[in-house]
Amino acid sequence: MRFGIRIGPFWVSQRAGRTQAQKRAVARQRAERASQREHARRMASPEVQALAAVHARIDRTYTGPVTLSDGGRALTVTDSLHGEMTISAPDDRFALLHEGDVVRLTPNEDGTGLEAFEHLWYANGRDAGQKSPLNWLRSPERARLFAPPPA
């Protein structure tokens, strides 16, 4: 609907209400707000929180060849994505590993110990999954082996 006024040869008119472009813009804004509310609701669900925790753990995981130093007391893993990570121990707990062995390790969230450790391959290319003594240890024993020293 338009309201108009005529003054001599000139005609001035104004649309009453919103234009179609204004209506589309309001509809887009309404849909965007609804999408943001839905996104916030989904992110708060326990399933998404658990998945986020898994992704965070994957991001902390280093996989690569081992370099030993300090008589088996220090271990450096070189990951092609994350770079290098060095772990030191007060004893020779890394003595079962050799230069070039491939391991996968995950430090805990605060970086004071290891959450997970797995010996994947020997330096000569053999699979260490079932044969490595480090993988034979049960989870609690392995956790104690790689726990930080008591304060």
Short mmCIF file of C-alpha atoms in Angstrom, two decimals:
data_model
loop_
_atom_site.label_atom_id
_atom_site.label_comp_id
_atom_site.label_asym_id
_atom_site.label_seq_id
_atom_site.Cartn_x
_atom_site.Cartn_y
_atom_site.Cartn_z
CA MET A 1 0.00 0.00 0.00
CA ARG A 2 1.32 3.43 -0.91
CA PHE A 3 0.50 6.89 0.24
CA GLY A 4 1.13 9.59 -2.30
CA ILE A 5 0.88 13.29 -2.72
CA ARG A 6 0.68 15.18 -5.96
CA ILE A 7 2.00 18.72 -6.25
CA GLY A 8 1.59 19.99 -9.76
CA PRO A 9 3.54 17.79 -12.14
CA PHE A 10 5.38 16.06 -9.26
CA TRP A 11 4.24 12.89 -7.55
CA VAL A 12 5.79 11.78 -4.25
CA SER A 13 4.82 8.45 -2.76
CA GLN A 14 5.88 6.44 0.23
CA ARG A 15 5.29 2.76 0.89
CA ALA A 16 3.45 2.12 4.13
CA GLY A 17 5.05 -0.65 6.16
CA ARG A 18 8.21 -2.61 5.34
CA THR A 19 9.68 -3.27 1.93
CA GLN A 20 10.33 -6.84 0.76
CA ALA A 21 14.08 -6.33 1.27
CA GLN A 22 13.47 -5.24 4.87
CA LYS A 23 11.21 -8.23 5.45
CA ARG A 24 13.87 -10.61 4.04
CA ALA A 25 16.55 -9.04 6.25
CA VAL A 26 14.40 -9.47 9.36
CA ALA A 27 13.66 -13.08 8.40
CA ARG A 28 17.42 -13.75 7.94
CA GLN A 29 18.16 -12.23 11.36
CA ARG A 30 15.42 -14.30 12.97
CA ALA A 31 16.75 -17.49 11.36
CA GLU A 32 20.32 -16.63 12.44
CA ARG A 33 19.22 -16.11 16.07
CA ALA A 34 17.34 -19.42 16.00
CA SER A 35 20.42 -21.13 14.56
CA GLN A 36 22.62 -19.65 17.30
CA ARG A 37 20.20 -20.81 20.01
CA GLU A 38 20.13 -24.33 18.50
CA HIS A 39 23.94 -24.39 18.26
CA ALA A 40 24.28 -23.33 21.93
CA ARG A 41 21.75 -26.00 22.97
CA ARG A 42 23.61 -28.72 21.03
CA MET A 43 27.01 -27.69 22.42
CA ALA A 44 25.71 -28.02 25.97
CA SER A 45 24.69 -31.67 25.50
CA PRO A 46 26.78 -34.35 27.29
CA GLU A 47 27.47 -36.18 24.02
CA VAL A 48 29.11 -33.10 22.49
CA GLN A 49 31.09 -32.49 25.67
CA ALA A 50 32.39 -36.07 25.57
CA LEU A 51 33.31 -35.72 21.90
CA ALA A 52 35.12 -32.46 22.61
CA ALA A 53 37.12 -34.21 25.35
CA VAL A 54 38.10 -36.98 22.90
CA HIS A 55 39.23 -34.42 20.31
CA ALA A 56 41.25 -32.57 22.96
CA ARG A 57 42.97 -35.85 23.88
CA ILE A 58 43.75 -36.54 20.22
CA ASP A 59 45.25 -33.06 19.91
CA ARG A 60 47.57 -33.80 22.86
CA THR A 61 48.79 -37.13 21.42
CA TYR A 62 52.32 -37.41 20.01
CA THR A 63 53.26 -40.25 17.65
CA GLY A 64 56.73 -40.64 16.25
CA PRO A 65 60.23 -42.09 16.51
CA VAL A 66 62.07 -42.10 19.81
CA THR A 67 65.42 -40.53 20.63
CA LEU A 68 66.88 -41.63 23.97
CA SER A 69 69.33 -39.60 26.01
CA ASP A 70 70.77 -39.38 29.51
CA GLY A 71 71.29 -43.15 29.75
CA GLY A 72 67.64 -44.08 29.15
CA ARG A 73 66.31 -41.47 31.56
CA ALA A 74 65.07 -39.01 28.91
CA LEU A 75 62.88 -39.75 25.92
CA THR A 76 62.20 -37.42 22.98
CA VAL A 77 59.34 -38.15 20.58
CA THR A 78 59.35 -36.29 17.26
CA ASP A 79 55.86 -35.89 15.83
CA SER A 80 55.47 -34.48 12.32
CA LEU A 81 52.40 -32.44 13.37
CA HIS A 82 53.15 -31.33 16.94
CA GLY A 83 56.95 -31.16 16.94
CA GLU A 84 59.09 -32.64 19.69
CA MET A 85 58.20 -33.68 23.21
CA THR A 86 60.78 -34.65 25.81
CA ILE A 87 60.01 -36.67 28.92
CA SER A 88 62.48 -37.19 31.75
CA ALA A 89 62.37 -39.83 34.45
CA PRO A 90 64.43 -40.29 37.65
CA ASP A 91 65.27 -43.91 36.74
CA ASP A 92 65.85 -45.97 33.58
CA ARG A 93 62.20 -46.76 32.89
CA PHE A 94 62.74 -46.17 29.16
CA ALA A 95 65.49 -48.80 28.94
CA LEU A 96 63.17 -51.18 27.04
CA LEU A 97 62.99 -48.72 24.13
CA HIS A 98 65.63 -48.30 21.44
CA GLU A 99 66.60 -45.41 19.18
CA GLY A 100 64.11 -45.15 16.32
CA ASP A 101 61.28 -47.12 17.95
CA VAL A 102 57.89 -45.55 17.27
CA VAL A 103 55.67 -44.74 20.24
CA ARG A 104 52.37 -42.98 20.83
CA LEU A 105 52.05 -41.01 24.04
CA THR A 106 49.50 -38.63 25.47
CA PRO A 107 50.46 -36.27 28.27
CA ASN A 108 47.77 -35.50 30.82
CA GLU A 109 45.99 -32.14 30.64
CA ASP A 110 48.27 -30.31 33.05
CA GLY A 111 51.45 -31.81 31.53
CA THR A 112 52.77 -33.37 34.74
CA GLY A 113 52.55 -37.02 33.63
CA LEU A 114 51.46 -39.36 30.88
CA GLU A 115 47.84 -40.27 30.35
CA ALA A 116 48.61 -42.98 27.78
CA PHE A 117 51.70 -44.68 26.34
CA GLU A 118 51.91 -47.28 23.59
CA HIS A 119 54.92 -48.86 21.90
CA LEU A 120 53.88 -49.22 18.23
CA TRP A 121 56.90 -50.26 16.13
CA TYR A 122 60.47 -51.36 16.68
CA ALA A 123 63.22 -49.45 14.88
CA ASN A 124 63.70 -52.31 12.40
CA GLY A 125 60.05 -52.09 11.28
CA ARG A 126 58.60 -54.99 13.30
CA ASP A 127 55.20 -54.50 14.90
CA ALA A 128 55.58 -53.96 18.64
CA GLY A 129 51.86 -53.96 19.38
CA GLN A 130 51.71 -57.46 20.93
CA LYS A 131 55.40 -58.15 21.55
CA SER A 132 56.63 -55.13 23.49
CA PRO A 133 56.93 -55.67 27.25
CA LEU A 134 55.72 -52.08 27.72
CA ASN A 135 52.42 -53.02 26.07
CA TRP A 136 52.05 -56.20 28.15
CA LEU A 137 51.72 -54.23 31.34
CA ARG A 138 48.19 -53.73 32.49
CA SER A 139 46.82 -50.20 32.49
CA PRO A 140 47.29 -49.50 36.25
CA GLU A 141 50.86 -50.83 36.15
CA ARG A 142 51.65 -48.78 33.05
CA ALA A 143 50.10 -45.71 34.67
CA ARG A 144 52.32 -46.15 37.73
CA LEU A 145 55.36 -46.65 35.49
CA PHE A 146 54.84 -43.31 33.76
CA ALA A 147 53.40 -41.35 36.67
CA PRO A 148 55.32 -38.30 37.83
CA PRO A 149 57.65 -38.84 40.79
CA PRO A 150 56.12 -38.20 44.22
CA ALA A 151 56.76 -34.72 45.59
#
